[in-house]
């Protein structure tokens, strides 16, 4: 029972993306500036990284998909660390606190 509850958010997110794909997206037509399309990206991101992280990656992708944004091939990152490096963040395990005795 516990494993079904743990998988519920992921399945819900996938269901919402599929609902969008087969209802609204079919009416709007193919408008995505990236490959794979935003709904394909969302499905892959949620399946690979789960509902929370995959959903966040999908939201960021949709925010980039506008006339003044980029275009072209934009695959789902293999790891979340790769997503951090892509956006210029720090993806390695350490803190950014100043060591004791090194204050300026």
PDB file of N, CA, C and O in Angstrom, residues 25-83:
ATOM      1  N   UNK A  25      -3.641  20.717 -25.990  1.00  0.00           N
ATOM      2  CA  UNK A  25      -2.533  20.766 -26.952  1.00  0.00           C
ATOM      3  C   UNK A  25      -2.973  20.365 -28.344  1.00  0.00           C
ATOM      4  O   UNK A  25      -2.487  20.923 -29.338  1.00  0.00           O
ATOM      5  N   UNK A  26      -3.907  19.420 -28.429  1.00  0.00           N
ATOM      6  CA  UNK A  26      -4.367  19.010 -29.760  1.00  0.00           C
ATOM      7  C   UNK A  26      -5.163  20.129 -30.438  1.00  0.00           C
ATOM      8  O   UNK A  26      -5.184  20.222 -31.662  1.00  0.00           O
ATOM      9  N   UNK A  27      -5.788  20.991 -29.659  1.00  0.00           N
ATOM     10  CA  UNK A  27      -6.513  22.134 -30.222  1.00  0.00           C
ATOM     11  C   UNK A  27      -5.570  23.263 -30.630  1.00  0.00           C
ATOM     12  O   UNK A  27      -5.810  23.965 -31.615  1.00  0.00           O
ATOM     13  N   UNK A  28      -4.498  23.453 -29.872  1.00  0.00           N
ATOM     14  CA  UNK A  28      -3.555  24.539 -30.139  1.00  0.00           C
ATOM     15  C   UNK A  28      -2.599  24.222 -31.276  1.00  0.00           C
ATOM     16  O   UNK A  28      -2.077  25.137 -31.916  1.00  0.00           O
ATOM     17  N   UNK A  29      -2.311  22.966 -31.486  1.00  0.00           N
ATOM     18  CA  UNK A  29      -1.341  22.586 -32.511  1.00  0.00           C
ATOM     19  C   UNK A  29       0.076  22.646 -31.967  1.00  0.00           C
ATOM     20  O   UNK A  29       0.318  23.038 -30.832  1.00  0.00           O
ATOM     21  N   UNK A  30       1.027  22.266 -32.791  1.00  0.00           N
ATOM     22  CA  UNK A  30       2.437  22.199 -32.385  1.00  0.00           C
ATOM     23  C   UNK A  30       3.023  23.605 -32.362  1.00  0.00           C
ATOM     24  O   UNK A  30       3.206  24.237 -33.389  1.00  0.00           O
ATOM     25  N   UNK A  31       3.322  24.125 -31.188  1.00  0.00           N
ATOM     26  CA  UNK A  31       3.844  25.487 -31.060  1.00  0.00           C
ATOM     27  C   UNK A  31       5.155  25.564 -30.281  1.00  0.00           C
ATOM     28  O   UNK A  31       5.675  26.642 -30.067  1.00  0.00           O
ATOM     29  N   UNK A  32       5.645  24.446 -29.827  1.00  0.00           N
ATOM     30  CA  UNK A  32       6.826  24.474 -28.967  1.00  0.00           C
ATOM     31  C   UNK A  32       8.075  24.842 -29.769  1.00  0.00           C
ATOM     32  O   UNK A  32       8.268  24.377 -30.888  1.00  0.00           O
ATOM     33  N   UNK A  33       8.927  25.666 -29.172  1.00  0.00           N
ATOM     34  CA  UNK A  33      10.157  26.118 -29.812  1.00  0.00           C
ATOM     35  C   UNK A  33      11.299  25.137 -29.604  1.00  0.00           C
ATOM     36  O   UNK A  33      12.358  25.284 -30.183  1.00  0.00           O
ATOM     37  N   UNK A  34      11.086  24.177 -28.739  1.00  0.00           N
ATOM     38  CA  UNK A  34      12.136  23.227 -28.379  1.00  0.00           C
ATOM     39  C   UNK A  34      11.783  21.824 -28.840  1.00  0.00           C
ATOM     40  O   UNK A  34      10.631  21.503 -29.099  1.00  0.00           O
ATOM     41  N   UNK A  35      12.802  20.985 -28.925  1.00  0.00           N
ATOM     42  CA  UNK A  35      12.618  19.563 -29.144  1.00  0.00           C
ATOM     43  C   UNK A  35      13.298  18.846 -27.995  1.00  0.00           C
ATOM     44  O   UNK A  35      14.446  19.156 -27.702  1.00  0.00           O
ATOM     45  N   UNK A  36      12.667  17.951 -27.314  1.00  0.00           N
ATOM     46  CA  UNK A  36      11.297  17.484 -27.457  1.00  0.00           C
ATOM     47  C   UNK A  36      10.301  18.568 -27.030  1.00  0.00           C
ATOM     48  O   UNK A  36      10.669  19.521 -26.357  1.00  0.00           O
ATOM     49  N   UNK A  37       9.029  18.366 -27.415  1.00  0.00           N
ATOM     50  CA  UNK A  37       7.997  19.346 -27.055  1.00  0.00           C
ATOM     51  C   UNK A  37       7.905  19.462 -25.534  1.00  0.00           C
ATOM     52  O   UNK A  37       8.390  18.598 -24.799  1.00  0.00           O
ATOM     53  N   UNK A  38       7.270  20.505 -25.055  1.00  0.00           N
ATOM     54  CA  UNK A  38       7.182  20.721 -23.612  1.00  0.00           C
ATOM     55  C   UNK A  38       6.445  19.579 -22.905  1.00  0.00           C
ATOM     56  O   UNK A  38       6.837  19.179 -21.811  1.00  0.00           O
ATOM     57  N   UNK A  39       5.409  19.023 -23.529  1.00  0.00           N
ATOM     58  CA  UNK A  39       4.705  17.917 -22.874  1.00  0.00           C
ATOM     59  C   UNK A  39       5.560  16.654 -22.867  1.00  0.00           C
ATOM     60  O   UNK A  39       5.582  15.919 -21.876  1.00  0.00           O
ATOM     61  N   UNK A  40       6.309  16.391 -23.939  1.00  0.00           N
ATOM     62  CA  UNK A  40       7.228  15.247 -23.950  1.00  0.00           C
ATOM     63  C   UNK A  40       8.314  15.441 -22.892  1.00  0.00           C
ATOM     64  O   UNK A  40       8.683  14.504 -22.192  1.00  0.00           O
ATOM     65  N   UNK A  41       8.837  16.654 -22.808  1.00  0.00           N
ATOM     66  CA  UNK A  41       9.853  16.985 -21.814  1.00  0.00           C
ATOM     67  C   UNK A  41       9.300  16.743 -20.409  1.00  0.00           C
ATOM     68  O   UNK A  41       9.959  16.145 -19.568  1.00  0.00           O
ATOM     69  N   UNK A  42       8.079  17.210 -20.165  1.00  0.00           N
ATOM     70  CA  UNK A  42       7.461  17.038 -18.855  1.00  0.00           C
ATOM     71  C   UNK A  42       7.287  15.583 -18.487  1.00  0.00           C
ATOM     72  O   UNK A  42       7.577  15.178 -17.355  1.00  0.00           O
ATOM     73  N   UNK A  43       6.813  14.771 -19.426  1.00  0.00           N
ATOM     74  CA  UNK A  43       6.653  13.341 -19.149  1.00  0.00           C
ATOM     75  C   UNK A  43       7.985  12.692 -18.807  1.00  0.00           C
ATOM     76  O   UNK A  43       8.098  11.953 -17.829  1.00  0.00           O
ATOM     77  N   UNK A  44       9.002  12.984 -19.589  1.00  0.00           N
ATOM     78  CA  UNK A  44      10.315  12.392 -19.333  1.00  0.00           C
ATOM     79  C   UNK A  44      10.906  12.891 -18.018  1.00  0.00           C
ATOM     80  O   UNK A  44      11.483  12.115 -17.252  1.00  0.00           O
ATOM     81  N   UNK A  45      10.761  14.180 -17.738  1.00  0.00           N
ATOM     82  CA  UNK A  45      11.308  14.746 -16.502  1.00  0.00           C
ATOM     83  C   UNK A  45      10.651  14.133 -15.276  1.00  0.00           C
ATOM     84  O   UNK A  45      11.327  13.781 -14.304  1.00  0.00           O
ATOM     85  N   UNK A  46       9.323  13.983 -15.297  1.00  0.00           N
ATOM     86  CA  UNK A  46       8.609  13.395 -14.155  1.00  0.00           C
ATOM     87  C   UNK A  46       8.963  11.924 -14.008  1.00  0.00           C
ATOM     88  O   UNK A  46       9.180  11.443 -12.897  1.00  0.00           O
ATOM     89  N   UNK A  47       9.033  11.203 -15.119  1.00  0.00           N
ATOM     90  CA  UNK A  47       9.393   9.777 -15.028  1.00  0.00           C
ATOM     91  C   UNK A  47      10.815   9.593 -14.520  1.00  0.00           C
ATOM     92  O   UNK A  47      11.085   8.679 -13.755  1.00  0.00           O
ATOM     93  N   UNK A  48      11.715  10.464 -14.915  1.00  0.00           N
ATOM     94  CA  UNK A  48      13.125  10.313 -14.534  1.00  0.00           C
ATOM     95  C   UNK A  48      13.416  10.846 -13.130  1.00  0.00           C
ATOM     96  O   UNK A  48      14.180  10.244 -12.375  1.00  0.00           O
ATOM     97  N   UNK A  49      12.823  11.991 -12.773  1.00  0.00           N
ATOM     98  CA  UNK A  49      13.200  12.673 -11.534  1.00  0.00           C
ATOM     99  C   UNK A  49      12.094  12.744 -10.489  1.00  0.00           C
ATOM    100  O   UNK A  49      12.312  13.312  -9.417  1.00  0.00           O
ATOM    101  N   UNK A  50      10.902  12.220 -10.799  1.00  0.00           N
ATOM    102  CA  UNK A  50       9.802  12.261  -9.841  1.00  0.00           C
ATOM    103  C   UNK A  50       8.938  13.501 -10.036  1.00  0.00           C
ATOM    104  O   UNK A  50       9.256  14.398 -10.821  1.00  0.00           O
ATOM    105  N   UNK A  51       7.837  13.530  -9.280  1.00  0.00           N
ATOM    106  CA  UNK A  51       6.847  14.594  -9.461  1.00  0.00           C
ATOM    107  C   UNK A  51       7.382  15.972  -9.078  1.00  0.00           C
ATOM    108  O   UNK A  51       7.165  16.947  -9.797  1.00  0.00           O
ATOM    109  N   UNK A  52       8.083  16.068  -7.969  1.00  0.00           N
ATOM    110  CA  UNK A  52       8.528  17.379  -7.491  1.00  0.00           C
ATOM    111  C   UNK A  52       9.649  17.951  -8.362  1.00  0.00           C
ATOM    112  O   UNK A  52       9.506  19.029  -8.946  1.00  0.00           O
ATOM    113  N   UNK A  53      10.753  17.235  -8.482  1.00  0.00           N
ATOM    114  CA  UNK A  53      11.887  17.739  -9.262  1.00  0.00           C
ATOM    115  C   UNK A  53      11.549  17.784 -10.750  1.00  0.00           C
ATOM    116  O   UNK A  53      11.872  18.759 -11.439  1.00  0.00           O
ATOM    117  N   UNK A  54      10.891  16.746 -11.263  1.00  0.00           N
ATOM    118  CA  UNK A  54      10.512  16.733 -12.669  1.00  0.00           C
ATOM    119  C   UNK A  54       9.498  17.819 -12.992  1.00  0.00           C
ATOM    120  O   UNK A  54       9.557  18.439 -14.049  1.00  0.00           O
ATOM    121  N   UNK A  55       8.579  18.051 -12.055  1.00  0.00           N
ATOM    122  CA  UNK A  55       7.606  19.129 -12.239  1.00  0.00           C
ATOM    123  C   UNK A  55       8.281  20.486 -12.271  1.00  0.00           C
ATOM    124  O   UNK A  55       7.930  21.352 -13.079  1.00  0.00           O
ATOM    125  N   UNK A  56       9.267  20.678 -11.395  1.00  0.00           N
ATOM    126  CA  UNK A  56      10.003  21.945 -11.361  1.00  0.00           C
ATOM    127  C   UNK A  56      10.777  22.162 -12.670  1.00  0.00           C
ATOM    128  O   UNK A  56      10.770  23.258 -13.238  1.00  0.00           O
ATOM    129  N   UNK A  57      11.440  21.107 -13.159  1.00  0.00           N
ATOM    130  CA  UNK A  57      12.150  21.219 -14.434  1.00  0.00           C
ATOM    131  C   UNK A  57      11.185  21.569 -15.567  1.00  0.00           C
ATOM    132  O   UNK A  57      11.500  22.366 -16.447  1.00  0.00           O
ATOM    133  N   UNK A  58       9.986  20.975 -15.527  1.00  0.00           N
ATOM    134  CA  UNK A  58       8.985  21.238 -16.558  1.00  0.00           C
ATOM    135  C   UNK A  58       8.485  22.676 -16.502  1.00  0.00           C
ATOM    136  O   UNK A  58       8.352  23.338 -17.538  1.00  0.00           O
ATOM    137  N   UNK A  59       8.235  23.175 -15.306  1.00  0.00           N
ATOM    138  CA  UNK A  59       7.801  24.571 -15.153  1.00  0.00           C
ATOM    139  C   UNK A  59       8.869  25.521 -15.688  1.00  0.00           C
ATOM    140  O   UNK A  59       8.568  26.481 -16.398  1.00  0.00           O
ATOM    141  N   UNK A  60      10.148  25.241 -15.357  1.00  0.00           N
ATOM    142  CA  UNK A  60      11.230  26.091 -15.857  1.00  0.00           C
ATOM    143  C   UNK A  60      11.310  26.036 -17.380  1.00  0.00           C
ATOM    144  O   UNK A  60      11.555  27.050 -18.029  1.00  0.00           O
ATOM    145  N   UNK A  61      11.088  24.854 -17.937  1.00  0.00           N
ATOM    146  CA  UNK A  61      11.120  24.707 -19.399  1.00  0.00           C
ATOM    147  C   UNK A  61       9.990  25.500 -20.046  1.00  0.00           C
ATOM    148  O   UNK A  61      10.193  26.212 -21.032  1.00  0.00           O
ATOM    149  N   UNK A  62       8.779  25.386 -19.514  1.00  0.00           N
ATOM    150  CA  UNK A  62       7.633  26.111 -20.072  1.00  0.00           C
ATOM    151  C   UNK A  62       7.871  27.617 -19.988  1.00  0.00           C
ATOM    152  O   UNK A  62       7.526  28.364 -20.907  1.00  0.00           O
ATOM    153  N   UNK A  63       8.508  28.071 -18.915  1.00  0.00           N
ATOM    154  CA  UNK A  63       8.808  29.502 -18.765  1.00  0.00           C
ATOM    155  C   UNK A  63       9.796  29.988 -19.829  1.00  0.00           C
ATOM    156  O   UNK A  63       9.780  31.158 -20.194  1.00  0.00           O
ATOM    157  N   UNK A  64      10.649  29.087 -20.326  1.00  0.00           N
ATOM    158  CA  UNK A  64      11.605  29.473 -21.378  1.00  0.00           C
ATOM    159  C   UNK A  64      10.980  29.446 -22.770  1.00  0.00           C
ATOM    160  O   UNK A  64      11.574  29.941 -23.728  1.00  0.00           O
ATOM    161  N   UNK A  65       9.821  28.845 -22.908  1.00  0.00           N
ATOM    162  CA  UNK A  65       9.206  28.635 -24.221  1.00  0.00           C
ATOM    163  C   UNK A  65       8.311  29.826 -24.569  1.00  0.00           C
ATOM    164  O   UNK A  65       7.099  29.802 -24.350  1.00  0.00           O
ATOM    165  N   UNK A  66       8.913  30.879 -25.083  1.00  0.00           N
ATOM    166  CA  UNK A  66       8.192  32.078 -25.494  1.00  0.00           C
ATOM    167  C   UNK A  66       8.919  32.680 -26.694  1.00  0.00           C
ATOM    168  O   UNK A  66      10.043  32.284 -27.005  1.00  0.00           O
ATOM    169  N   UNK A  67       8.300  33.610 -27.398  1.00  0.00           N
ATOM    170  CA  UNK A  67       8.900  34.133 -28.635  1.00  0.00           C
ATOM    171  C   UNK A  67      10.295  34.730 -28.475  1.00  0.00           C
ATOM    172  O   UNK A  67      11.068  34.737 -29.424  1.00  0.00           O
ATOM    173  N   UNK A  68      10.642  35.222 -27.308  1.00  0.00           N
ATOM    174  CA  UNK A  68      11.957  35.827 -27.108  1.00  0.00           C
ATOM    175  C   UNK A  68      12.928  34.881 -26.435  1.00  0.00           C
ATOM    176  O   UNK A  68      14.041  35.249 -26.118  1.00  0.00           O
ATOM    177  N   UNK A  69      12.511  33.653 -26.203  1.00  0.00           N
ATOM    178  CA  UNK A  69      13.358  32.644 -25.564  1.00  0.00           C
ATOM    179  C   UNK A  69      14.201  31.909 -26.586  1.00  0.00           C
ATOM    180  O   UNK A  69      14.277  32.267 -27.757  1.00  0.00           O
ATOM    181  N   UNK A  70      14.821  30.847 -26.118  1.00  0.00           N
ATOM    182  CA  UNK A  70      15.665  30.046 -26.995  1.00  0.00           C
ATOM    183  C   UNK A  70      14.841  29.107 -27.864  1.00  0.00           C
ATOM    184  O   UNK A  70      13.617  29.183 -27.903  1.00  0.00           O
ATOM    185  N   UNK A  71      15.547  28.201 -28.543  1.00  0.00           N
ATOM    186  CA  UNK A  71      14.898  27.212 -29.380  1.00  0.00           C
ATOM    187  C   UNK A  71      15.896  26.098 -29.626  1.00  0.00           C
ATOM    188  O   UNK A  71      17.074  26.229 -29.327  1.00  0.00           O
ATOM    189  N   UNK A  72      15.428  24.989 -30.166  1.00  0.00           N
ATOM    190  CA  UNK A  72      16.313  23.892 -30.538  1.00  0.00           C
ATOM    191  C   UNK A  72      16.212  22.713 -29.595  1.00  0.00           C
ATOM    192  O   UNK A  72      15.238  22.542 -28.870  1.00  0.00           O
ATOM    193  N   UNK A  73      17.249  21.895 -29.591  1.00  0.00           N
ATOM    194  CA  UNK A  73      17.277  20.668 -28.793  1.00  0.00           C
ATOM    195  C   UNK A  73      17.546  21.010 -27.331  1.00  0.00           C
ATOM    196  O   UNK A  73      18.536  21.654 -27.013  1.00  0.00           O
ATOM    197  N   UNK A  74      16.653  20.578 -26.456  1.00  0.00           N
ATOM    198  CA  UNK A  74      16.766  20.854 -25.022  1.00  0.00           C
ATOM    199  C   UNK A  74      16.310  19.610 -24.259  1.00  0.00           C
ATOM    200  O   UNK A  74      15.173  19.530 -23.820  1.00  0.00           O
ATOM    201  N   UNK A  75      17.189  18.618 -24.107  1.00  0.00           N
ATOM    202  CA  UNK A  75      16.789  17.366 -23.457  1.00  0.00           C
ATOM    203  C   UNK A  75      16.679  17.514 -21.944  1.00  0.00           C
ATOM    204  O   UNK A  75      17.239  18.438 -21.346  1.00  0.00           O
ATOM    205  N   UNK A  76      15.962  16.586 -21.331  1.00  0.00           N
ATOM    206  CA  UNK A  76      15.872  16.515 -19.872  1.00  0.00           C
ATOM    207  C   UNK A  76      17.246  16.119 -19.355  1.00  0.00           C
ATOM    208  O   UNK A  76      17.867  15.189 -19.876  1.00  0.00           O
ATOM    209  N   UNK A  77      17.771  16.806 -18.339  1.00  0.00           N
ATOM    210  CA  UNK A  77      19.084  16.429 -17.805  1.00  0.00           C
ATOM    211  C   UNK A  77      19.059  15.027 -17.209  1.00  0.00           C
ATOM    212  O   UNK A  77      18.064  14.612 -16.622  1.00  0.00           O
ATOM    213  N   UNK A  78      20.156  14.299 -17.375  1.00  0.00           N
ATOM    214  CA  UNK A  78      20.269  12.945 -16.820  1.00  0.00           C
ATOM    215  C   UNK A  78      20.201  12.970 -15.298  1.00  0.00           C
ATOM    216  O   UNK A  78      19.613  12.095 -14.685  1.00  0.00           O
ATOM    217  N   UNK A  79      20.843  13.967 -14.698  1.00  0.00           N
ATOM    218  CA  UNK A  79      20.856  14.098 -13.237  1.00  0.00           C
ATOM    219  C   UNK A  79      20.435  15.505 -12.860  1.00  0.00           C
ATOM    220  O   UNK A  79      20.529  16.432 -13.676  1.00  0.00           O
ATOM    221  N   UNK A  80      19.991  15.668 -11.633  1.00  0.00           N
ATOM    222  CA  UNK A  80      19.620  17.009 -11.177  1.00  0.00           C
ATOM    223  C   UNK A  80      20.842  17.894 -11.047  1.00  0.00           C
ATOM    224  O   UNK A  80      20.755  19.099 -11.227  1.00  0.00           O
ATOM    225  N   UNK A  81      22.003  17.322 -10.745  1.00  0.00           N
ATOM    226  CA  UNK A  81      23.245  18.092 -10.700  1.00  0.00           C
ATOM    227  C   UNK A  81      23.573  18.698 -12.049  1.00  0.00           C
ATOM    228  O   UNK A  81      24.063  19.809 -12.144  1.00  0.00           O
ATOM    229  N   UNK A  82      23.274  17.963 -13.110  1.00  0.00           N
ATOM    230  CA  UNK A  82      23.484  18.472 -14.464  1.00  0.00           C
ATOM    231  C   UNK A  82      22.584  19.668 -14.725  1.00  0.00           C
ATOM    232  O   UNK A  82      22.985  20.638 -15.362  1.00  0.00           O
ATOM    233  N   UNK A  83      21.365  19.639 -14.192  1.00  0.00           N
ATOM    234  CA  UNK A  83      20.445  20.767 -14.347  1.00  0.00           C
ATOM    235  C   UNK A  83      20.986  21.997 -13.630  1.00  0.00           C
ATOM    236  O   UNK A  83      20.881  23.113 -14.122  1.00  0.00           O
TER     237      UNK A  83
END
